[in-house]
CSV table of C-alpha atoms and ligand atoms in Angstrom, one decimal:
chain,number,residue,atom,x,y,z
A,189,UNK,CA,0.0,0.0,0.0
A,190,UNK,CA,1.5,3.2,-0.7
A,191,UNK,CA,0.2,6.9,-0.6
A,192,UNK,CA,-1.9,8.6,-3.4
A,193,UNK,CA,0.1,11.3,-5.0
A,194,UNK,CA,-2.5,14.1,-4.3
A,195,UNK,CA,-1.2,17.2,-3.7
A,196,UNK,CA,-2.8,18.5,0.0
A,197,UNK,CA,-5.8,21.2,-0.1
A,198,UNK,CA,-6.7,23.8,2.2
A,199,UNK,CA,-8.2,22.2,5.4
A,200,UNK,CA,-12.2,22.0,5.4
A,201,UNK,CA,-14.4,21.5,8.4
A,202,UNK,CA,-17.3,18.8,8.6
A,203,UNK,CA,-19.7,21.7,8.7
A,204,UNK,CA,-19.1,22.8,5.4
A,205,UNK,CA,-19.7,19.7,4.2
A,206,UNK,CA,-22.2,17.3,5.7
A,207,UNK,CA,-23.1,17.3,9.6
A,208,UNK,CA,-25.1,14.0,10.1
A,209,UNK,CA,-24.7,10.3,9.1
A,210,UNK,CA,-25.8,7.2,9.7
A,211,UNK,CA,-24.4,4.5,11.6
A,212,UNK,CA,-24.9,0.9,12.9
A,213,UNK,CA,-25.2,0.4,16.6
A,214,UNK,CA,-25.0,-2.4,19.0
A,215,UNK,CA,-28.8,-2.8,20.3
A,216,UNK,CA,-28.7,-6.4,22.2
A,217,UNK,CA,-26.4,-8.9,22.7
A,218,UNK,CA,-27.7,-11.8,20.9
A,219,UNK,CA,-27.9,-15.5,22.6
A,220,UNK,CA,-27.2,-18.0,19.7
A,221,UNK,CA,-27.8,-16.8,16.3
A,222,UNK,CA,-27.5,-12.8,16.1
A,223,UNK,CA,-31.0,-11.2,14.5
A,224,UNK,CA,-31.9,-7.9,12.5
A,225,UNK,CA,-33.2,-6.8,16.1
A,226,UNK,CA,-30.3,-6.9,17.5
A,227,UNK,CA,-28.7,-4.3,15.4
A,228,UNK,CA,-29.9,-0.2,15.3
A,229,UNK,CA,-29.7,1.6,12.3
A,230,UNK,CA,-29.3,5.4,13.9
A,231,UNK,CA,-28.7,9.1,12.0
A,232,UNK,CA,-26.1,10.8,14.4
A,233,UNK,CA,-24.1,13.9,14.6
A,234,UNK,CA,-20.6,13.6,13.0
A,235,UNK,CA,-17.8,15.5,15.6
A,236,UNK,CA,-15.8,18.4,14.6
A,237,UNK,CA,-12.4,17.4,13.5
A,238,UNK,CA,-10.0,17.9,15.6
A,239,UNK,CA,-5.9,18.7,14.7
A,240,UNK,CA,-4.6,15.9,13.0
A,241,UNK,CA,-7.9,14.1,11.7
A,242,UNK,CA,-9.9,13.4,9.0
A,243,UNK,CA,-13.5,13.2,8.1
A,244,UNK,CA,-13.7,10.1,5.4
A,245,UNK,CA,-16.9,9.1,3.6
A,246,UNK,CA,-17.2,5.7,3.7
A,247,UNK,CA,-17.2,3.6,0.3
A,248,UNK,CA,-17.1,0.1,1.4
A,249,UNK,CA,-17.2,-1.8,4.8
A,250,UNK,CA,-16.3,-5.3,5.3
A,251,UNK,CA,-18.1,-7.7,7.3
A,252,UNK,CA,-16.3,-10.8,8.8
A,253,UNK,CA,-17.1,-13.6,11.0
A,254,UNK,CA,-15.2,-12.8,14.1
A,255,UNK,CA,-17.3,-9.9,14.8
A,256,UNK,CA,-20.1,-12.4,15.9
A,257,UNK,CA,-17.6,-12.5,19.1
A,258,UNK,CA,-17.3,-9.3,19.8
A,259,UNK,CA,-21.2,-9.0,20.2
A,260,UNK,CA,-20.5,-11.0,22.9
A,261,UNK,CA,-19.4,-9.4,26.4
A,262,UNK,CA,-16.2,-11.3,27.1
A,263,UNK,CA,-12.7,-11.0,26.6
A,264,UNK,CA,-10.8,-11.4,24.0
A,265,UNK,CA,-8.5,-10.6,21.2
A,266,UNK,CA,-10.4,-7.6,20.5
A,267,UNK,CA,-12.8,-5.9,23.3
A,268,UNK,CA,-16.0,-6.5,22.8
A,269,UNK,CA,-18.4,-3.9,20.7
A,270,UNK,CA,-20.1,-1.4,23.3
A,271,UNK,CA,-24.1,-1.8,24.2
A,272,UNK,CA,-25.5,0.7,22.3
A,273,UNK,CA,-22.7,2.1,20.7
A,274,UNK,CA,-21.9,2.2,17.1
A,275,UNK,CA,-19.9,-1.1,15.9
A,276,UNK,CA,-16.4,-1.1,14.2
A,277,UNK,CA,-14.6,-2.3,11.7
A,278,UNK,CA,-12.0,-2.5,8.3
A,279,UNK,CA,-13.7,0.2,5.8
A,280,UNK,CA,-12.5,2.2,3.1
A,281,UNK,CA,-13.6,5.8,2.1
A,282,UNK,CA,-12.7,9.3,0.3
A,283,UNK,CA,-11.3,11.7,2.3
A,284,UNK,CA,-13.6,14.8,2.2
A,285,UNK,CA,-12.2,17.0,5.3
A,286,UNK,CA,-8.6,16.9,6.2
A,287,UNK,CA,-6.8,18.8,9.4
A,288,UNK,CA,-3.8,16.3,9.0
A,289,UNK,CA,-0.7,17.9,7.1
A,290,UNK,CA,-0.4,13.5,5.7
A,291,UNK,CA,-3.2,13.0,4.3
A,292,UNK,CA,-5.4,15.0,1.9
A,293,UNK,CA,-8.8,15.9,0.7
A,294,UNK,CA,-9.2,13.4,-1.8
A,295,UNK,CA,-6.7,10.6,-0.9
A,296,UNK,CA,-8.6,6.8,-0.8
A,297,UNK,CA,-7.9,5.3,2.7
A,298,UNK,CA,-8.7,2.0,4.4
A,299,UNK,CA,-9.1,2.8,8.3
A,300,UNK,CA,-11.2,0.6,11.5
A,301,UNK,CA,-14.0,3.1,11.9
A,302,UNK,CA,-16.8,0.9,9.4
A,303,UNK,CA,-19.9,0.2,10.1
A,304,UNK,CA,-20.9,4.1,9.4
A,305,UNK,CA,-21.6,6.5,6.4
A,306,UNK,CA,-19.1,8.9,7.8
A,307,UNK,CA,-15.9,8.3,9.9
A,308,UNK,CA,-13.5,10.8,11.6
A,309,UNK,CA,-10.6,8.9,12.1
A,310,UNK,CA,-7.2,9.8,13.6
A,311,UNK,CA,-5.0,10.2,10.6
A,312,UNK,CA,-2.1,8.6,12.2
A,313,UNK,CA,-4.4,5.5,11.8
A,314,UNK,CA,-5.5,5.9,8.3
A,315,UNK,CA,-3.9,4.3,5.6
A,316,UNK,CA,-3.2,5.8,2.4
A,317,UNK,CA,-4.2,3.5,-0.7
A,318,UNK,CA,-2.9,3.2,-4.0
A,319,UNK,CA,-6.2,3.1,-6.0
A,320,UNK,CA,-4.9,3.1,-9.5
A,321,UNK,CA,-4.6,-0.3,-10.1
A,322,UNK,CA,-7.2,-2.2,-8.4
A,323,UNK,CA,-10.7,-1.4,-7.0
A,324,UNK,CA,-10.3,0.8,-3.4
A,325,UNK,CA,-12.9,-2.7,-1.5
A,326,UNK,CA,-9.6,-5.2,-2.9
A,327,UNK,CA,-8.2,-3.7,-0.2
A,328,UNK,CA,-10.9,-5.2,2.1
A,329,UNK,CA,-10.4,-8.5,0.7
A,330,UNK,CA,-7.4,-10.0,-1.1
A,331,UNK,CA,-5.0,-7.5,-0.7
A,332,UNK,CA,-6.2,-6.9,3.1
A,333,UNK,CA,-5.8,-9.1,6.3
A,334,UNK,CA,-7.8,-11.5,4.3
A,335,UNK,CA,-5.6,-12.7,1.5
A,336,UNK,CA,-2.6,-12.3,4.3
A,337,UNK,CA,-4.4,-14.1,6.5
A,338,UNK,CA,-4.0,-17.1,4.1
A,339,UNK,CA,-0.6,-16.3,2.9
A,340,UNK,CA,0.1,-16.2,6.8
A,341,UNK,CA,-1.0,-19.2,7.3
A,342,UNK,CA,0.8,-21.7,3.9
A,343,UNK,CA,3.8,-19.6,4.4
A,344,UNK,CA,4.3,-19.1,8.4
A,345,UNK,CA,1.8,-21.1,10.5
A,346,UNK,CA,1.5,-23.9,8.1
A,347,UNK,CA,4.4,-23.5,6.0
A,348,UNK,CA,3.2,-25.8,2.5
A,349,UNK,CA,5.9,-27.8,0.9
A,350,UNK,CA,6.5,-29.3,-2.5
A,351,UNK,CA,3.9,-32.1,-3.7
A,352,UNK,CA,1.8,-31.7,-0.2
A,353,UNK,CA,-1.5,-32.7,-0.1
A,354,UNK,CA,-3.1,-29.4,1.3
A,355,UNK,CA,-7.3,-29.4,3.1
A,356,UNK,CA,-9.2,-26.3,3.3
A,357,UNK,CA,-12.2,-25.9,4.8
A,358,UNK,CA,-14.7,-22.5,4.4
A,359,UNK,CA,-13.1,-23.1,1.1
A,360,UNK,CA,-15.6,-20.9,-1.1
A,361,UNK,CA,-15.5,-18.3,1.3
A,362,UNK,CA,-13.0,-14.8,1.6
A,363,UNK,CA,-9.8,-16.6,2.8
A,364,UNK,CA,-10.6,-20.2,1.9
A,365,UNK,CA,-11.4,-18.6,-1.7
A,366,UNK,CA,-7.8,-17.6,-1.9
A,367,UNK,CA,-5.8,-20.1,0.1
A,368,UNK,CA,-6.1,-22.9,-2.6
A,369,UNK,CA,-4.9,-20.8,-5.1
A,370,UNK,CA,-2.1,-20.2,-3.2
A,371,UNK,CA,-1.5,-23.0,-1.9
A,372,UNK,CA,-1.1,-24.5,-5.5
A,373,UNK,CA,1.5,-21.5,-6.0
A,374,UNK,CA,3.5,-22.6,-3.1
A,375,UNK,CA,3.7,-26.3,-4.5
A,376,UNK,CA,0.9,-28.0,-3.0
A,377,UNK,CA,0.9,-31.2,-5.3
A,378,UNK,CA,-3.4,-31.5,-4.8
A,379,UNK,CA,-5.3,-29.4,-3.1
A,380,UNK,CA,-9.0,-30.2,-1.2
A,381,UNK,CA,-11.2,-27.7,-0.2
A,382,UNK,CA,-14.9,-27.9,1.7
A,383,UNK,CA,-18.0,-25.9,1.4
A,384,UNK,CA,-22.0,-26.2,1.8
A,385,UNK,CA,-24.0,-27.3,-1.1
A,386,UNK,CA,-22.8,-28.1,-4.5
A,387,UNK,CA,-22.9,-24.8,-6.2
A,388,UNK,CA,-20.1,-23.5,-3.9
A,389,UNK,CA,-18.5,-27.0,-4.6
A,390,UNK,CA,-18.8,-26.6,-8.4
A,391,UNK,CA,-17.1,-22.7,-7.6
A,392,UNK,CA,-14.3,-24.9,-6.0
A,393,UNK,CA,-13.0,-26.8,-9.6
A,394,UNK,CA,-14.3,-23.9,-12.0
A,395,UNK,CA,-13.1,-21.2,-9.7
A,396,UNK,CA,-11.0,-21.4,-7.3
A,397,UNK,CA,-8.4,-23.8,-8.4
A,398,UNK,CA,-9.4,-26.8,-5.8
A,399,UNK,CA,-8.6,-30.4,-7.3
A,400,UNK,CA,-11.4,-32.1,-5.3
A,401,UNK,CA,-14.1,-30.3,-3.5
A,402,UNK,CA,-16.1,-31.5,-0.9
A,403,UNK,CA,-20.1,-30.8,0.0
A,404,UNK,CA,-20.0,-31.1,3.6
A,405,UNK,CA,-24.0,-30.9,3.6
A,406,UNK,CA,-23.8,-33.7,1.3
A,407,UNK,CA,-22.9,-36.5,3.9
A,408,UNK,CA,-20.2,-37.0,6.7
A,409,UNK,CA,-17.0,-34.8,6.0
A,410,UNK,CA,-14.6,-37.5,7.6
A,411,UNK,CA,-16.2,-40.3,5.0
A,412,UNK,CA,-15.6,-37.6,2.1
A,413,UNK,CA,-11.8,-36.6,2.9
A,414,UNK,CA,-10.7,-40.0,3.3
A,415,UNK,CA,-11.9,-41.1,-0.6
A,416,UNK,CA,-10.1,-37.5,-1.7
A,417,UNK,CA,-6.9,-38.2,0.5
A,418,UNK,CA,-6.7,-42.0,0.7
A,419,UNK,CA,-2.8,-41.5,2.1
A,420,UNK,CA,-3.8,-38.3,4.3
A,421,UNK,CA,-2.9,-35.2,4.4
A,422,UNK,CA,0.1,-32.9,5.0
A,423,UNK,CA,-1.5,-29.0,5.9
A,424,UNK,CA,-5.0,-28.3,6.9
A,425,UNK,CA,-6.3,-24.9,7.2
A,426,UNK,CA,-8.9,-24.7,9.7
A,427,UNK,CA,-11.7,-22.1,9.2
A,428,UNK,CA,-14.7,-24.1,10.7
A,429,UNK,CA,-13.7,-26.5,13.7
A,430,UNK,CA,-16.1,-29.2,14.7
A,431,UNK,CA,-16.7,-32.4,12.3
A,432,UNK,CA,-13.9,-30.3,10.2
A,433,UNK,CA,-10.9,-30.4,12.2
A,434,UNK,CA,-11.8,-33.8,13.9
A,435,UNK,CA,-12.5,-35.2,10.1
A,436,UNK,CA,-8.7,-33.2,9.5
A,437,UNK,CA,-7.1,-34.8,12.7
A,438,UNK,CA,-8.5,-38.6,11.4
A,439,UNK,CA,-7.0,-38.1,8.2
A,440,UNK,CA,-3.3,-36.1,8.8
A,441,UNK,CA,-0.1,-38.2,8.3
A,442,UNK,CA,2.6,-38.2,10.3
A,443,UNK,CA,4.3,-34.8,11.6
A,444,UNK,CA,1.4,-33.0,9.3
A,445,UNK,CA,0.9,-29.1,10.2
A,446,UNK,CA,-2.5,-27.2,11.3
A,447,UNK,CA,-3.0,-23.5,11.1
A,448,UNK,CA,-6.0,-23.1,13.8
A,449,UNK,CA,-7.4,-20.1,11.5
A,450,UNK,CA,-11.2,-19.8,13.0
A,451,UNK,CA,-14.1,-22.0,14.3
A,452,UNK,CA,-17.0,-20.3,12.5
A,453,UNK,CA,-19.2,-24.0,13.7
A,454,UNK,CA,-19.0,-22.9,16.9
A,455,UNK,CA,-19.6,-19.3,16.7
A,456,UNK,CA,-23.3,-19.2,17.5
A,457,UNK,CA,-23.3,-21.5,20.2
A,458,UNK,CA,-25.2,-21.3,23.4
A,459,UNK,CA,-23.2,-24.0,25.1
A,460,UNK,CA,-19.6,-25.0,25.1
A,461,UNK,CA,-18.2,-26.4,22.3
A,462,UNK,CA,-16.5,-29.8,22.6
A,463,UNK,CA,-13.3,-30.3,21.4
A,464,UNK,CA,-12.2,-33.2,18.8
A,465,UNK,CA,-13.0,-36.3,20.3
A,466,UNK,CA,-9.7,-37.9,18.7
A,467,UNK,CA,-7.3,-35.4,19.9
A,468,UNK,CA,-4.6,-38.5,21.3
A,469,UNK,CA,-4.3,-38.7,17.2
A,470,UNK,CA,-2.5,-35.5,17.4
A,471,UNK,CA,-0.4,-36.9,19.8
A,472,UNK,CA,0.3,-40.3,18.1
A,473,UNK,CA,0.4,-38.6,14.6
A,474,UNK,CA,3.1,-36.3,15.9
A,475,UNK,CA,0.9,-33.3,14.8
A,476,UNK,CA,1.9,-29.6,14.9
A,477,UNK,CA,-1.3,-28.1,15.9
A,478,UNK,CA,-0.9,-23.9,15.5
A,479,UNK,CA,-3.1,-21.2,16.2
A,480,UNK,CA,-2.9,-18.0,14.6
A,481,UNK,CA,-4.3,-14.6,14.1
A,482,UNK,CA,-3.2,-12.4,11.0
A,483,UNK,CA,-2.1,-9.4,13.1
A,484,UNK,CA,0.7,-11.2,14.1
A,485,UNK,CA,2.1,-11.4,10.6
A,486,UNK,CA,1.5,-7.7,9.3
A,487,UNK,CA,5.1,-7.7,8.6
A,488,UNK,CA,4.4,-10.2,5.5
A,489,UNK,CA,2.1,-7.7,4.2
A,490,UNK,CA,4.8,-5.9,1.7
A,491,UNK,CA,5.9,-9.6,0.5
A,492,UNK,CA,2.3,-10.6,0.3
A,493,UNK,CA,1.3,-7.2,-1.3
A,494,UNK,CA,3.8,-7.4,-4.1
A,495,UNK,CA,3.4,-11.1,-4.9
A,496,UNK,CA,-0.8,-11.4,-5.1
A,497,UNK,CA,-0.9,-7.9,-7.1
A,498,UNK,CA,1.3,-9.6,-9.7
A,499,UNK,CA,-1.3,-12.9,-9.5
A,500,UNK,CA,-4.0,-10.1,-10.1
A,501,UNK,CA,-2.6,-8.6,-12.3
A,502,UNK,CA,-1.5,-11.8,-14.6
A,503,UNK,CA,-4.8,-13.2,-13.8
A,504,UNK,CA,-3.5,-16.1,-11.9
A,505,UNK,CA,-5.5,-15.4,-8.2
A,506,UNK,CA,-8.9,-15.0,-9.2
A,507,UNK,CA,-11.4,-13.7,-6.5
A,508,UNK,CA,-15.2,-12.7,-6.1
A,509,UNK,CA,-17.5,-10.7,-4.0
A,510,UNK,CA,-20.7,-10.9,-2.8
A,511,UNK,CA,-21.9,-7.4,-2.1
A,512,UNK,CA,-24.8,-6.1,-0.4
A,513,UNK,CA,-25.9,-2.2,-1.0
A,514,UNK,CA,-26.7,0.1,1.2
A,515,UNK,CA,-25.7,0.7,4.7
A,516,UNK,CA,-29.1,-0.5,6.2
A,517,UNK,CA,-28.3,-3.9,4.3
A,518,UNK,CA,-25.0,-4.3,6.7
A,519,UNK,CA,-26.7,-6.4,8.9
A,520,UNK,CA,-28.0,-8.6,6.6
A,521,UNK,CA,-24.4,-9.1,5.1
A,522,UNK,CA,-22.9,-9.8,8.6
A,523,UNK,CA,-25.7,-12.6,9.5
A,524,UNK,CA,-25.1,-13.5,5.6
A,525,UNK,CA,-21.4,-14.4,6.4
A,526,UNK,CA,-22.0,-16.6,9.3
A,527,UNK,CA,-25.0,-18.7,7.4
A,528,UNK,CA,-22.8,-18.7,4.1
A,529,UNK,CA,-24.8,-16.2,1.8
A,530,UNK,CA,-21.4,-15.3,0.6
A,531,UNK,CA,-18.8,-16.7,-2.3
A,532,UNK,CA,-15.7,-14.9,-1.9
A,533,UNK,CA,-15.5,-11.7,0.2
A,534,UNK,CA,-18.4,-10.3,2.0
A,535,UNK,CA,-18.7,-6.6,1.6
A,536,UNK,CA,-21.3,-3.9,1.8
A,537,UNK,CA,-20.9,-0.7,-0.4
A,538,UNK,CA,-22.2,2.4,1.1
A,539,UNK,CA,-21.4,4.8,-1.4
A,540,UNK,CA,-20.2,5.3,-5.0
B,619,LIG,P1,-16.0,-16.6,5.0
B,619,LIG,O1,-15.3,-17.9,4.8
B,619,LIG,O2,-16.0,-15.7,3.8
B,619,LIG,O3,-17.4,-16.7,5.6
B,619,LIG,C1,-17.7,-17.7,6.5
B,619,LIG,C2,-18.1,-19.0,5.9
B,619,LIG,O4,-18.2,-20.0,6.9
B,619,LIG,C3,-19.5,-19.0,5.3
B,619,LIG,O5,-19.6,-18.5,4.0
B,619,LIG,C4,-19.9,-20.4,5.4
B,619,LIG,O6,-19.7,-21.1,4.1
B,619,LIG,C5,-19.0,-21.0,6.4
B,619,LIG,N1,-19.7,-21.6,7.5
B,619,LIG,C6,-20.7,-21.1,8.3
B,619,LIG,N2,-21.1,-22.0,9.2
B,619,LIG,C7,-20.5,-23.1,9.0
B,619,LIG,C8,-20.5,-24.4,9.6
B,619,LIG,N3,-21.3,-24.7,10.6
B,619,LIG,N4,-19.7,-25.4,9.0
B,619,LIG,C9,-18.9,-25.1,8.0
B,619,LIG,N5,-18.8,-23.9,7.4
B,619,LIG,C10,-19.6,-22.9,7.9
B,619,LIG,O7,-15.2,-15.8,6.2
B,619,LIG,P2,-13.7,-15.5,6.3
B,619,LIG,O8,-13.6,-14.0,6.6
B,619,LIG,O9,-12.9,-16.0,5.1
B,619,LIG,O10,-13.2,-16.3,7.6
B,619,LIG,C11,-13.1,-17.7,7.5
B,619,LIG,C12,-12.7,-18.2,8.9
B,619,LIG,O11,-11.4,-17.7,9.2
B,619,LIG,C13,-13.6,-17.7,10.0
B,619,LIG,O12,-13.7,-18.8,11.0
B,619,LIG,C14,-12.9,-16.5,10.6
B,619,LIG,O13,-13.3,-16.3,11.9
B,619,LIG,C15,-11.5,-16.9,10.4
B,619,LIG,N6,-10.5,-15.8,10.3
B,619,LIG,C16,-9.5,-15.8,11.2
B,619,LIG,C17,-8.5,-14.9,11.1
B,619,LIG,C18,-7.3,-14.9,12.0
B,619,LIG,O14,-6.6,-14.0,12.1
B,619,LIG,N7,-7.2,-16.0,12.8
B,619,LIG,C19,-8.5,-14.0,10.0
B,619,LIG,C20,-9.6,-14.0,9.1
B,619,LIG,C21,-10.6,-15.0,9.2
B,619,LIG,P3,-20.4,-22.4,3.7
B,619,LIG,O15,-21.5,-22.0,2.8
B,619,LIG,O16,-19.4,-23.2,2.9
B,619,LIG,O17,-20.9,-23.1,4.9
């Protein structure tokens, strides 16, 4: 990501320009599966900036599973969103006010203030985008923490090696969508990948470059990966947990490696979530079990960067989006992601 070469204008204030904007609050804390009620659409006053910010009008907002935790009121990673408060989030926007001497009126930032028509942000935590080759949302998705998050993952947590036999699972989805593709590029010999239903499954081969794809709705996932990887398997990437990761566990050959990405089976559950029932097979199978979370590898973003805009660029990562329009539709995106509305990257554009 670099800066826009815009030359800087004469500071504006929000009150020259607009004064109110919608936003998306926080209005319960859900139990199990989050609902439309449990979100407030609400038309508030936007601040005066102060020295050193900038007012940015929101373009695109992503929406991404791990969210559904922050509803929640416990600790975590990330604190959890504020009862009645508006929620957060990766966006990207114009810049239409600037009192920052960094960043101009007109530059194309990304920034975590989403979830909102209109976002005063510290500049200091904006960051400039370099719009003139790709779309400003690609920065939401594979050329964000998404496509790192993968990258991360078959380079770092779950480094692939030549010929392996690599399993992904939420493999239609924003960082499954990608991770075969790269996998493949790494040296992966045959990649398998697992979704709901067969359309996404068909997306899989005509798509997204998996070798075998799997319908987990179609019958048993363990029965299904041991026909596509009769010898096992070397690397799993673990978006779903559950029936996955156990299936994963059954079928991983000796010394194989796990990046413990997300969980998104478990996300909505009232009750605690059991863990793999054949867990000694780690054990016995010698298997390197690793958790991760992508802001621990932000240094790989240049390398990332540099190598997926070259796959872009000579076609070779392909990518979708499943967009929903309008700011009152973010809520429907976000309960979207966790059902599995979306191919690709979920996003919500909130302005032109
Ligand atoms: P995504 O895959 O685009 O969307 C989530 C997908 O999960 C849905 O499309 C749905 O696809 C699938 N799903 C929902 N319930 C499921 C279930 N019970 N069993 C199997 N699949 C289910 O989301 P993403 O942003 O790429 O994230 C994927 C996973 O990685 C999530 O678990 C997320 O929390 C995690 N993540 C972690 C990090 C990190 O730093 N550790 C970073 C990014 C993402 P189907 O239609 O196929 O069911």
């Amino acid at each position: 990501m670099s800066a826009n070469p815009t030359t800087p204008t004469t500071p504006t204030t929000p009150d020259t320009l607009v004064t109110t904007g919608r936003e998306i609050r926080l209005a319960a804390r859900p139990v199990g599966t989050p609902t439309a009620a449990d979100f407030a659409l609400v038309t508030a006053e936007i601040p005066a900036l102060a020295e050193g910010q900038i007012l940015v009008r929101n373009t695109w907002m992503s929406v991404d599973p791990y969210m559904r935790g922050r509803m929640d009121d416990v600790e975590s990673y990330m604190p959890p969103f504020e009862l009645g408060a508006v929620l957060d989030g990766s966006a990207v926007g114009e810049v239409i006010a600037s009192r920052a001497d960094t960043i101009p009126v007109g530059a194309t930032v990304s920034h975590f203030a989403g979830w909102r028509e209109y976002a005063v942000v510290d500049a200091a935590t904006a960051i400039p985008l370099d719009v003139s080759g790709v779309p400003a949302q690609t920065y939401l998705g594979v050329l964000g923490t998404t496509g790192l998050t993968a990258y991360a993952a078959l380079t770092d947590t779950a480094p692939v090696r030549e010929g392996d036999t690599v399993f992904v699972s939420g493999a239609a989805g924003a960082v499954g969508s990608v991770a075969g593709q790269i996998a493949r590029k790494l040296g992966a010999g045959r990649v398998i990948g697992s979704a709901g239903g067969p359309a996404k499954a068909e997306l899989l081969h005509s798509e997204f470059g998996y070798d075998v794809a799997l319908d987990y709705r179609a019958g048993a996932i363990g029965e299904q990966l041991a026909q596509a990887a009769p010898e096992g398997i070397d690397v799993y990437l673990d978006h779903v947990g559950g029936d996955h990761l156990e299936a994963a566990i059954a079928h991983a050959k000796v010394g194989a490696r796990f990046a413990l990405i997300g969980a998104i089976s478990g996300y909505n559950a009232t009750e605690p979530v059991p863990g793999p029932s054949n867990l000694f097979q780690a054990y016995t199978r010698r298997l390197n079990l690793r958790g991760m979370l992508v802001t621990d590898h932000l240094a790989l973003f240049p390398e990332y960067i540099g190598r997926a805009i070259g796959w872009l660029g000579d076609g070779s990562l392909r990518t979708q989006e499943t967009v929903f329009e309008g700011l009152d539709q973010a809520p429907a995106a976000f309960l979207g992601v966790l059902s599995g509305a979306n191919t690709g990257k979920m996003l919500v554009r909130l302005a032109d």
